[in-house]
Short mmCIF file of C-alpha atoms and ligand atoms in Angstrom, two decimals:
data_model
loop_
_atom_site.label_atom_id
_atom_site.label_comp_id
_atom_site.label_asym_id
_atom_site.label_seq_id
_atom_site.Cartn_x
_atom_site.Cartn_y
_atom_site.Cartn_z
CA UNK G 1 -8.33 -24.29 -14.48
CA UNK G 2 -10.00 -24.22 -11.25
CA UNK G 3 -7.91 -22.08 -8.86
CA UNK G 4 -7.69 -22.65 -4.82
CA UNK G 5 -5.81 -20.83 -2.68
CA UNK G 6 -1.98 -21.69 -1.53
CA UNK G 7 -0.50 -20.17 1.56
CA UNK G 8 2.82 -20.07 1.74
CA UNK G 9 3.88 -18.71 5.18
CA UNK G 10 2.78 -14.72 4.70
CA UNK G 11 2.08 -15.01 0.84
CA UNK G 12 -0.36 -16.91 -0.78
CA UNK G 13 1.17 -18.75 -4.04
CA UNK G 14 -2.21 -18.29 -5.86
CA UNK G 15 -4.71 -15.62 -7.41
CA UNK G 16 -8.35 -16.03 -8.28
CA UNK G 17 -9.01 -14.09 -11.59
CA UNK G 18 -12.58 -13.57 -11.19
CA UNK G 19 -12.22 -13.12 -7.34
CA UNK G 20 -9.75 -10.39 -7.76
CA UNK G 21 -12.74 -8.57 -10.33
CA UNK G 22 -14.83 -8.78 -7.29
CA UNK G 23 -12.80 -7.30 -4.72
CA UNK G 24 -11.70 -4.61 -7.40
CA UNK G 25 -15.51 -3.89 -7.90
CA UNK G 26 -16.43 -4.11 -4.08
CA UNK G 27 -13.97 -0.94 -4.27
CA UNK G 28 -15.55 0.50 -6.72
CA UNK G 29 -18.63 0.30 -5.36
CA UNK G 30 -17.40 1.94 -2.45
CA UNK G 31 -16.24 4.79 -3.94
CA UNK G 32 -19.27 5.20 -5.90
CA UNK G 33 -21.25 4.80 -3.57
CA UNK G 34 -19.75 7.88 -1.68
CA UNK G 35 -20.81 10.64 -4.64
CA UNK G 36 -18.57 12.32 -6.34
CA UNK G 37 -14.96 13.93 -5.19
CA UNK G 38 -15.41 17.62 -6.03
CA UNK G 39 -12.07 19.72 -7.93
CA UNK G 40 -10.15 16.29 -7.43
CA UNK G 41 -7.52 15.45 -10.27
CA UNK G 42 -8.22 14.90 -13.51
CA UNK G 43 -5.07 12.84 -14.71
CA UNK G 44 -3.29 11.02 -11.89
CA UNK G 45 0.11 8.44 -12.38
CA UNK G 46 -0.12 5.88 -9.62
CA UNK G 47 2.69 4.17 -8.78
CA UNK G 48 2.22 0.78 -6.97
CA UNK G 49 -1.19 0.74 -8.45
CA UNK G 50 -2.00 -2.55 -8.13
CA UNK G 51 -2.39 -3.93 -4.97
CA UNK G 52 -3.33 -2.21 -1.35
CA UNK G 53 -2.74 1.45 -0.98
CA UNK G 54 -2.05 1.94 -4.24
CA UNK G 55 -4.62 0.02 -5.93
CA UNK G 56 -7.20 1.74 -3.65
CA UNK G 57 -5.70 5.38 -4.49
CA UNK G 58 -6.35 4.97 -8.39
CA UNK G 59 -9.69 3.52 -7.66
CA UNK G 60 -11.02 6.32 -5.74
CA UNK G 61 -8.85 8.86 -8.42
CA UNK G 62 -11.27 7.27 -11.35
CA UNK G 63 -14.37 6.18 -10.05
CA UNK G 64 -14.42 9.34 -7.09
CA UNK G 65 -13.07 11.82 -9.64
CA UNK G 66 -13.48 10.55 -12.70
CA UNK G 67 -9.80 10.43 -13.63
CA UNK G 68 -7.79 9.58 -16.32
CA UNK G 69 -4.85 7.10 -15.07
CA UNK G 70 -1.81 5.91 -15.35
CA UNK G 71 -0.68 2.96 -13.14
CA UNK G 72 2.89 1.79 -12.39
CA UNK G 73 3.62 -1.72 -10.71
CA UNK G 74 5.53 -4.50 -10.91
CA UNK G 75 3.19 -8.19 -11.57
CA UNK G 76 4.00 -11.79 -12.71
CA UNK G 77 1.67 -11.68 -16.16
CA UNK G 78 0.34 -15.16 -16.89
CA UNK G 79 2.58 -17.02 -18.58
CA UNK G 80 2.81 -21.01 -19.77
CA UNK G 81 -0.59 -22.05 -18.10
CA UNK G 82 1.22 -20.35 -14.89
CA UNK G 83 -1.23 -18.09 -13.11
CA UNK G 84 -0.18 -14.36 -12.80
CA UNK G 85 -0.45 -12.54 -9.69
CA UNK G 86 -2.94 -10.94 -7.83
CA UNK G 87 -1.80 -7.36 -8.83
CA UNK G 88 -2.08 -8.67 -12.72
CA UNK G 89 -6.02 -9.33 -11.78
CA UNK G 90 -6.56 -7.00 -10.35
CA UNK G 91 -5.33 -4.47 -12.69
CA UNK G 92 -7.47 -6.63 -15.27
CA UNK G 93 -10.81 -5.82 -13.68
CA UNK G 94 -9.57 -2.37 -12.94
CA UNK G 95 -9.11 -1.45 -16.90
CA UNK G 96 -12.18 -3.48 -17.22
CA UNK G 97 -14.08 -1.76 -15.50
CA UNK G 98 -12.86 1.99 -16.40
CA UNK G 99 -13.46 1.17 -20.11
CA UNK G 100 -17.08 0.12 -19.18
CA UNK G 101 -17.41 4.01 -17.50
CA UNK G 102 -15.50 5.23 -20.35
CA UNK G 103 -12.09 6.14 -18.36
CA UNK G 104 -8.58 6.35 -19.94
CA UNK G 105 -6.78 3.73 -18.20
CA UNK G 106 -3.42 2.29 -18.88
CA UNK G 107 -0.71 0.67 -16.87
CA UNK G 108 2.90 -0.30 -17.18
CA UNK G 109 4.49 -3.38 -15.76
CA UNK G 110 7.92 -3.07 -14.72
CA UNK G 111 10.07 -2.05 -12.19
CA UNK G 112 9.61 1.72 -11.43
CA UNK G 113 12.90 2.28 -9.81
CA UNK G 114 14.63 1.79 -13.39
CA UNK G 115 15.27 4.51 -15.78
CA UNK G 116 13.52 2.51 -18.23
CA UNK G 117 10.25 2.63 -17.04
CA UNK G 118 9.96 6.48 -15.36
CA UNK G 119 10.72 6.98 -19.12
CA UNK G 120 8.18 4.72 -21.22
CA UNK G 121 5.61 6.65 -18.07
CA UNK G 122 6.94 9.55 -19.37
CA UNK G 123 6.45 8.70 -23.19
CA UNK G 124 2.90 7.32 -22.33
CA UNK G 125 1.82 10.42 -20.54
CA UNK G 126 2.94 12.98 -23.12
CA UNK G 127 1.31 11.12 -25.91
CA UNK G 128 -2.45 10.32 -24.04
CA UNK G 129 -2.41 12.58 -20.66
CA UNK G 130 -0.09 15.95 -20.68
CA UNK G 131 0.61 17.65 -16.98
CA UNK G 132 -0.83 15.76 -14.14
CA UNK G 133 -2.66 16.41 -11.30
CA UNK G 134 -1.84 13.34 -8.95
CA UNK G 135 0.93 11.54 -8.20
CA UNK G 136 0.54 8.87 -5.50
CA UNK G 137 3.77 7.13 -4.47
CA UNK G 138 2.56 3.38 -3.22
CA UNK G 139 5.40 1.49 -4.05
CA UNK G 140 6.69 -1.48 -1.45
CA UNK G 141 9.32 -3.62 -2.51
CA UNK G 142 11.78 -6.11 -0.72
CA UNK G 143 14.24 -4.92 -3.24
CA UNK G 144 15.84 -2.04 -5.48
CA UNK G 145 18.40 -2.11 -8.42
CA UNK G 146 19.90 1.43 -8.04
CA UNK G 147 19.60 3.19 -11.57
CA UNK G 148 22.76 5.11 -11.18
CA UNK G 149 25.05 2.27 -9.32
CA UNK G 150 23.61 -0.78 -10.75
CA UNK G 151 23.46 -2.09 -6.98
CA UNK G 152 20.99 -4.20 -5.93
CA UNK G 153 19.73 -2.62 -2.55
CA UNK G 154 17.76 -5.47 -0.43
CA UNK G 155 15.19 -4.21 2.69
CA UNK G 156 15.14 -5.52 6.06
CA UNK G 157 12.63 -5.67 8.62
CA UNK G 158 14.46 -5.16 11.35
CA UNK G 159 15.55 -3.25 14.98
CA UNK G 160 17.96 -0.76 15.31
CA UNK G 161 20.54 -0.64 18.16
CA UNK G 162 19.56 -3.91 19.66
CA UNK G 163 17.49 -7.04 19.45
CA UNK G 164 13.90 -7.27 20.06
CA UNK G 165 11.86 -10.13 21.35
CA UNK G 166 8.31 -9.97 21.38
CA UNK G 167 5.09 -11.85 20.55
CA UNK G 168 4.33 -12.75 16.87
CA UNK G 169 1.59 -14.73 15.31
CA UNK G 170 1.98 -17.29 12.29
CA UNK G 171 -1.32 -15.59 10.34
CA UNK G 172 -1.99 -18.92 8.36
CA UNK G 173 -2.02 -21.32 11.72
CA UNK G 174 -3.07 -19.08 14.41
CA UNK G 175 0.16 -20.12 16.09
CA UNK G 176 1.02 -17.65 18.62
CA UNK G 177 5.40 -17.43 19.46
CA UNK G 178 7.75 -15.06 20.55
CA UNK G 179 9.91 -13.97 18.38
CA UNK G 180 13.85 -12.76 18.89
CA UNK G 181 14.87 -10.30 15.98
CA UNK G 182 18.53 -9.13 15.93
CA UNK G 183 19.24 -5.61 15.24
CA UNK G 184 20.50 -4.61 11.57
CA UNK G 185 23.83 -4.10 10.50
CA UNK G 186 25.18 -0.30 9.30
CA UNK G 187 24.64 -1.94 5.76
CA UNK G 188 21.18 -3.01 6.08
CA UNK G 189 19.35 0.30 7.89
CA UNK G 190 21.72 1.59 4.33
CA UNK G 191 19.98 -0.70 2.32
CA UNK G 192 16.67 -0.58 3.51
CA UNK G 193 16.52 3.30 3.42
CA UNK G 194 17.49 3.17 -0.31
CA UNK G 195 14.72 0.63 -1.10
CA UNK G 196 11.83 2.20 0.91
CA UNK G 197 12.97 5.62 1.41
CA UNK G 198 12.12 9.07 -0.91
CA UNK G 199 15.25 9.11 -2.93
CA UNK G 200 12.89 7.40 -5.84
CA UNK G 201 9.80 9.84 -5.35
CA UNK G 202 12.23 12.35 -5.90
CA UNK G 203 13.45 10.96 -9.33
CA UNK G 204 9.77 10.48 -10.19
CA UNK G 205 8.90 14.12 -9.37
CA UNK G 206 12.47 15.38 -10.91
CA UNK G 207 11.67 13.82 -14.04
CA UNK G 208 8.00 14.19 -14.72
CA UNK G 209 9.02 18.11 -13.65
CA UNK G 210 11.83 18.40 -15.91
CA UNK G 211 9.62 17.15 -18.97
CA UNK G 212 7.54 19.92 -18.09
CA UNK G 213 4.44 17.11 -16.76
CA UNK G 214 3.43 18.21 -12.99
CA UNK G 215 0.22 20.14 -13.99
CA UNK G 216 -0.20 23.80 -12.16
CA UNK G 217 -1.61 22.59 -8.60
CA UNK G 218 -0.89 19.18 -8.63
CA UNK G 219 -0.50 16.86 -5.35
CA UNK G 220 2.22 14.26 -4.80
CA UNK G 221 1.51 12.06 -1.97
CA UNK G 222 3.45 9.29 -0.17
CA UNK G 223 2.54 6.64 2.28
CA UNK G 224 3.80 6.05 5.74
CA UNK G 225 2.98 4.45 8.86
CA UNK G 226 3.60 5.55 12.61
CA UNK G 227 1.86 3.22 14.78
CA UNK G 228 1.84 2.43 18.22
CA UNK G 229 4.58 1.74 20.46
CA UNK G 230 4.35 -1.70 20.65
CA UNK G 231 5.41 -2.20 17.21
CA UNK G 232 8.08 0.53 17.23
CA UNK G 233 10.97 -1.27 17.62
CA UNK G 234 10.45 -3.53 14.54
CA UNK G 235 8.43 -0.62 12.66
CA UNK G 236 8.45 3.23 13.49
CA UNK G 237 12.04 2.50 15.13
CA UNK G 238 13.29 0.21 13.02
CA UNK G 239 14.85 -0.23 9.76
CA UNK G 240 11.71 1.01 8.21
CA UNK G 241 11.13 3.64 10.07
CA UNK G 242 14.72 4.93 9.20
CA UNK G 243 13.31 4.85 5.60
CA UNK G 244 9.99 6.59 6.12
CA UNK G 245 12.43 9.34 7.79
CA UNK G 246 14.13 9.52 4.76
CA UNK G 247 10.45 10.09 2.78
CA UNK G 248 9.18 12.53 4.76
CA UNK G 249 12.61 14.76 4.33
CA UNK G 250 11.79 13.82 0.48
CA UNK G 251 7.89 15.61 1.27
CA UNK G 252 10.02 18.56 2.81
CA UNK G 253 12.33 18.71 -0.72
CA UNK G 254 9.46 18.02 -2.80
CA UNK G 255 6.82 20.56 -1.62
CA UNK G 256 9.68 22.92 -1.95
CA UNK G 257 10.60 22.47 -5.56
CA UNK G 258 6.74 21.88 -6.43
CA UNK G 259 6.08 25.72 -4.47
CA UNK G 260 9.71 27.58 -5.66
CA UNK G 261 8.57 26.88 -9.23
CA UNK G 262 4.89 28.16 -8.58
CA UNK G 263 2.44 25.25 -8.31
CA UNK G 264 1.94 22.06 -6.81
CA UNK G 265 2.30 20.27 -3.18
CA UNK G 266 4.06 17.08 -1.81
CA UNK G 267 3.43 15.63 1.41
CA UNK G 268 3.21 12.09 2.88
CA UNK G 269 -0.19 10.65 4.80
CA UNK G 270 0.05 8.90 7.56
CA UNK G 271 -2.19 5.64 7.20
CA UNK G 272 -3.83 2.70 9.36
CA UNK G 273 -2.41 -0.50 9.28
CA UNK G 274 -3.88 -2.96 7.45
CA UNK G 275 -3.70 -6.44 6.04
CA UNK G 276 -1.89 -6.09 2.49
CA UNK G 277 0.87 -8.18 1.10
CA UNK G 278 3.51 -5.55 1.66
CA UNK G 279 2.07 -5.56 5.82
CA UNK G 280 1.87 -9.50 6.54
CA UNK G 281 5.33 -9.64 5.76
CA UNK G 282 5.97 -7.59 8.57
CA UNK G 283 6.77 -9.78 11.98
CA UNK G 284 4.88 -8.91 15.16
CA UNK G 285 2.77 -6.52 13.37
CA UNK G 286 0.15 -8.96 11.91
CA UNK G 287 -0.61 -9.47 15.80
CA UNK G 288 -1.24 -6.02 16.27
CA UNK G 289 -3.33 -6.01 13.01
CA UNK G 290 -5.66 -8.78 14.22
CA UNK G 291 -6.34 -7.51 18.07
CA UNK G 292 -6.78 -3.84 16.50
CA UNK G 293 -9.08 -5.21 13.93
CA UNK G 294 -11.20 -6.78 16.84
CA UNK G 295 -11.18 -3.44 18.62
CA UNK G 296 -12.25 -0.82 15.57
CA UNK G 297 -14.70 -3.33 14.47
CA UNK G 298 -16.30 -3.59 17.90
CA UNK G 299 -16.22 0.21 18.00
CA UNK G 300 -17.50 0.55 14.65
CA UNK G 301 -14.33 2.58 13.22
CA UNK G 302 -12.57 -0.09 11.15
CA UNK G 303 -11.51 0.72 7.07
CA UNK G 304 -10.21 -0.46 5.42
CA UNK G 305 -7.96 0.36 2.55
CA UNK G 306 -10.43 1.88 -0.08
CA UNK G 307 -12.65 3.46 3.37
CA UNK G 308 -8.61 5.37 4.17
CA UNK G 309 -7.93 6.37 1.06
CA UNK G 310 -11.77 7.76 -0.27
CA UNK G 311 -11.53 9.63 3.31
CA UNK G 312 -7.86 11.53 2.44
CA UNK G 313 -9.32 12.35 -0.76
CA UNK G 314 -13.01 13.23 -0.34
CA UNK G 315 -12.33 15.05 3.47
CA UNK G 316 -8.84 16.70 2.96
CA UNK G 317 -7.29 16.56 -0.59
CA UNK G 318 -10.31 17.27 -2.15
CA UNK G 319 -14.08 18.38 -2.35
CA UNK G 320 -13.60 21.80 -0.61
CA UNK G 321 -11.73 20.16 2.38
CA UNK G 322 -7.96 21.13 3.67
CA UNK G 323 -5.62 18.82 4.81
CA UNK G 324 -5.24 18.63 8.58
CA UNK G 325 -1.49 18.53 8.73
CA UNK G 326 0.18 17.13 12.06
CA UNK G 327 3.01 19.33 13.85
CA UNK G 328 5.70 17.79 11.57
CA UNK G 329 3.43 18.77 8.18
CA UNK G 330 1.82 15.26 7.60
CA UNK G 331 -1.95 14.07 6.92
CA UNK G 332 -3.14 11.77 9.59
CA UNK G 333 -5.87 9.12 8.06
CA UNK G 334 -4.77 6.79 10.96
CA UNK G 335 -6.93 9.12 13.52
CA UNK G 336 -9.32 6.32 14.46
CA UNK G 337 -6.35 3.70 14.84
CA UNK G 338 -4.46 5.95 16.87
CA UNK G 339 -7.47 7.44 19.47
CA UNK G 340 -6.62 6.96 22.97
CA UNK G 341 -9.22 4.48 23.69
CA UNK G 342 -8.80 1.72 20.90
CA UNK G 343 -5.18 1.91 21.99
CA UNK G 344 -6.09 1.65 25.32
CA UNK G 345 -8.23 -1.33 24.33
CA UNK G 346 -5.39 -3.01 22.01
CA UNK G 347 -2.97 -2.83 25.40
CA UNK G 348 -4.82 -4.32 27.34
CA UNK G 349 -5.62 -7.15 25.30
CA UNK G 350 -1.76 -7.71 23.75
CA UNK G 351 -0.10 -9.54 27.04
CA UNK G 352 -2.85 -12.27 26.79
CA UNK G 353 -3.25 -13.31 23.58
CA UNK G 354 -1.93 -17.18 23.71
CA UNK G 355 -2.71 -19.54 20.95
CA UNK G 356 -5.73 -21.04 22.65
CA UNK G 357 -7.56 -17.57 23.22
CA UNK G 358 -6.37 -16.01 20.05
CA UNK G 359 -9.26 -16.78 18.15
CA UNK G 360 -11.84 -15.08 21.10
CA UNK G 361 -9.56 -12.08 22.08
CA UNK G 362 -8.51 -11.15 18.25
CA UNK G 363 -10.04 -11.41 14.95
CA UNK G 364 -7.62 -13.12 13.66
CA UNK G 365 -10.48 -14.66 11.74
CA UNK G 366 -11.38 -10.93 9.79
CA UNK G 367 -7.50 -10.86 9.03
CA UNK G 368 -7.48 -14.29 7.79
CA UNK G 369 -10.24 -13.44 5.43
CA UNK G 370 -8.90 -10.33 4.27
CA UNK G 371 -5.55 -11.71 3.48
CA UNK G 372 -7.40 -14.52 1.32
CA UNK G 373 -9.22 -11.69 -0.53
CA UNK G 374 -5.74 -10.21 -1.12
CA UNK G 375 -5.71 -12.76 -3.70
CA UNK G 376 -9.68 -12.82 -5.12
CA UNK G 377 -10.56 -15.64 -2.65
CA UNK G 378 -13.78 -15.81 -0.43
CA UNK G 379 -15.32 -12.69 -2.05
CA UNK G 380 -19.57 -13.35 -2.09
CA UNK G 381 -20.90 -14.64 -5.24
CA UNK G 382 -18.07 -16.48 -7.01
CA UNK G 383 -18.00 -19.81 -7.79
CA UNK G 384 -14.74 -21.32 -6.78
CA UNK G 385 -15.32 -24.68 -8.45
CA UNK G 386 -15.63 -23.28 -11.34
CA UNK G 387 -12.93 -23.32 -13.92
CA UNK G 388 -11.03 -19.76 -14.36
CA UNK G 389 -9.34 -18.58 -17.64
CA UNK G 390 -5.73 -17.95 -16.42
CA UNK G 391 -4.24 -16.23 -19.10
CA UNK G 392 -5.97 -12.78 -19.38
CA UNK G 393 -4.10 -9.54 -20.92
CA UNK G 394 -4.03 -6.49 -19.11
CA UNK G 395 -7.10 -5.07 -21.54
CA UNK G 396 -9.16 -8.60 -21.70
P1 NAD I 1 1.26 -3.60 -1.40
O1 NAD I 1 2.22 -4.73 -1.26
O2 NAD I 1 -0.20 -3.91 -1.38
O3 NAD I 1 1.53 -2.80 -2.78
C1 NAD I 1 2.80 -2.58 -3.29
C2 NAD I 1 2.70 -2.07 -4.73
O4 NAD I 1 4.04 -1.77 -5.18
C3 NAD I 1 2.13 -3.09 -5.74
O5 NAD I 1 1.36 -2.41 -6.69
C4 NAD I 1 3.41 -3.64 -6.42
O6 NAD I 1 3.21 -4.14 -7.74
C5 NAD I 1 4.24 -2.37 -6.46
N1 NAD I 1 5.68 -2.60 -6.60
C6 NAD I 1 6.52 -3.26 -5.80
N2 NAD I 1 7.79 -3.22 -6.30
C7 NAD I 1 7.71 -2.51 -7.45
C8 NAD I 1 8.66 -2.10 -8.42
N3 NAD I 1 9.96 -2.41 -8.31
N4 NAD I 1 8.22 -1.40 -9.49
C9 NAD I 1 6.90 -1.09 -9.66
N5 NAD I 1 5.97 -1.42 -8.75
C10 NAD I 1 6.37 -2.12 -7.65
O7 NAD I 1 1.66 -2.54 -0.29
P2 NAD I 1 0.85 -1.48 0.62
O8 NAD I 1 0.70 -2.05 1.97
O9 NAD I 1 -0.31 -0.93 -0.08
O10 NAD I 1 1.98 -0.35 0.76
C11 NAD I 1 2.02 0.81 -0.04
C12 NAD I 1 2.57 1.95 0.80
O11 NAD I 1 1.68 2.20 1.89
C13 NAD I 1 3.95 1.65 1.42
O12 NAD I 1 4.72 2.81 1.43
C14 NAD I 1 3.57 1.28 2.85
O13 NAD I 1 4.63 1.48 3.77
C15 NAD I 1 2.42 2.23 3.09
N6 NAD I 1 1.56 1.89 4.23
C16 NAD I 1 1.07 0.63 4.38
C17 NAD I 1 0.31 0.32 5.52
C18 NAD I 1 -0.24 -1.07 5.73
O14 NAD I 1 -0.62 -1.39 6.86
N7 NAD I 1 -0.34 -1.90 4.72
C19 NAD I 1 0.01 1.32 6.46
C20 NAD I 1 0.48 2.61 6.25
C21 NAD I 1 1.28 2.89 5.14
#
């Protein structure tokens, strides 16, 4: 089958088996190519491990640390000639590539929130892994079955309080609007906190805990974003930010447990923003995304995802280093986003972007390309008129 890419809106329909190998590997690369993490874990469960933040955590956990892991996420497998999804690839190429360095890997596909599958992860690790070191909490989902209620919890991207207009960008046509978004219901900032906030970290960390697997010392981490203030009102403000409150009072309960019973940390980390699938959904912020690119690039202090997370781990978590917690107790890997000067910069530029200059005063071309590579197109050295075996297991 010979694969091109489909845009649909903010996803793209199709994945690119061997293009997704060659992102994974760029990553790998990366990592390696920054030596080795020093004392960082041996055994790490990843959940969301197969895209973005995620993906880029149990990368750098392997190849920077050489460790054993266990990755959670949810993927369309190939099925009927149908491709899978880029997630599926690139957790191909990932257990391709740790078998070739001769690391345990081994994922499970299925929805973490359920019962079901905290307890097959639990199974797994107490028959190949015992206590682990890492767990890394990547998970973003539009939606969440509630394992006790059975209630299907949906998430909203949306203001709080009141509506918000501002400029958005369509990422696929360059098409530069305004945008009205009406403020969430009672029922939605409800809904959206229950999808995206901690109350499912917590029933990770309960569980593994209670079956006696968070190793002496380990480190539970969760992702959040801040931002700046232009995007506040649909992000930090908004219905999302109501359920990154809720995570970060999870980090408080967590570290708590982890410390009364004698070992172990939780905290979240505060991370750029960056093109992944979970982010272009996002309205208003893929704007931001592509002037800020422009700006970090030109100052020569963009990363991306793999550049964040081998920083947290190699300059805080791990190798000798300490984490540099913020007044309210959280890492902060968004340092070079947030520095006066780029935001300075990313002001200034935000009331003129138009459709006819947004090509010159952004790169939305670098976020174009990224988002492509999302799903293993445009990556150097692959052949995209070639034809692609579709249907590849997780260990091909
Ligand atoms: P992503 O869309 O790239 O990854 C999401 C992961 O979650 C995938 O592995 C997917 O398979 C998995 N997943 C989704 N639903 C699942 C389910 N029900 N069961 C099991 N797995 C499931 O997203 P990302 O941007 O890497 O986001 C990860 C975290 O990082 C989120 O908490 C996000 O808020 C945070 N973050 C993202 C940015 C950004 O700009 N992208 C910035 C800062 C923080």
């Amino acid at each position: 089958m010979i694969i091109k890419p489909k845009v649909r809106g903010f996803v793209c329909v199709t994945a690119h088996p061997a293009g997704c190998a060659a992102h994974v590997q760029e990553q790998i690369d990366y990592v390696k190519s920054k030596g080795a993490i020093a004392d960082g874990p041996k055994t790490a469960l990843i959940l969301g491990a197969s895209t973005g933040y995620g993906l880029a955590s149990r990368i750098t956990a392997a190849f920077g640390s050489g460790a054993r892991t266990l990755g959670v996420f949810f993927e369309r497998p190939p099925e009927d000639g149908r491709l899978a999804t880029a997630g599926w690839y690139n957790s191909v190429a990932f257990h391709r590539a740790a078998k070739q360095a001769g690391l345990y890997a081994r994922s499970i596909n299925g929805d973490a929130f359920s019962d079901a599958i905290k307890q097959q992860a639990i199974e797994a690790i107490k028959a190949d892994l015992g206590p682990i070191d890492l767990i890394v909490y990547s998970l973003a989902s539009p939606r969440r079955t509630h394992p006790k209620t059975g209630t299907v919890h949906k998430s909203v991207l949306k203001p709080i309080g009141q509506s918000y207009t501002n400029k958005t960008v369509d990422t696929d046509k360059g098409v530069v609007s305004e945008i009205t978004i009406e403020p969430a219901t009672d029922e939605e900032i409800t809904d959206t906190v229950a999808v995206m906030g901690g109350e499912d970290w917590e029933m990770w960390i309960e569980a593994l805990d209670d079956a006696g697997l968070v190793a002496p010392g380990a480190t539970t981490v969760a992702y959040d974003y801040i931002g700046p203030e232009v995007t506040w009102p649909v992000y930090h403000h908004g219905t999302i930010g109501r359920a990154k409150n809720s995570l970060r009072e999870s980090a408080k309960r967590l570290d708590a447990r982890l410390k009364i019973n004698g070992y172990g940390r939780a905290f979240i980390s505060v991370n750029k923003a960056l093109v992944t699938q979970a982010s272009s959904a996002i309205p208003v912020v893929p704007l931001y995304i592509a002037i800020l690119y422009k700006i970090m690039k030109e100052k020569g202090v963009h990363e991306g995802t793999i550049e964040q997370i081998q920083r947290l781990f190699a300059t805080q978590l791990y190798n000798g280093g300490s984490i540099d917690f913020d007044s309210e107790g959280r890492a902060r890997i968004d340092d070079l986003e947030m520095r006066t000067d780029v935001q300075k910069a990313v002001k200034e530029i935000w009331p003129q972007v138009t459709t006819e200059n947004i090509a010159t005063l952004t790169d939305i071309a670098g976020y174009q390309t990224e988002f492509l590579k999302l799903f293993g197109f445009g990556l150097p050295g692959i052949d995209y008129d070639a034809a692609q075996e579709p249907n590849l297991p997780l260990d091909a």
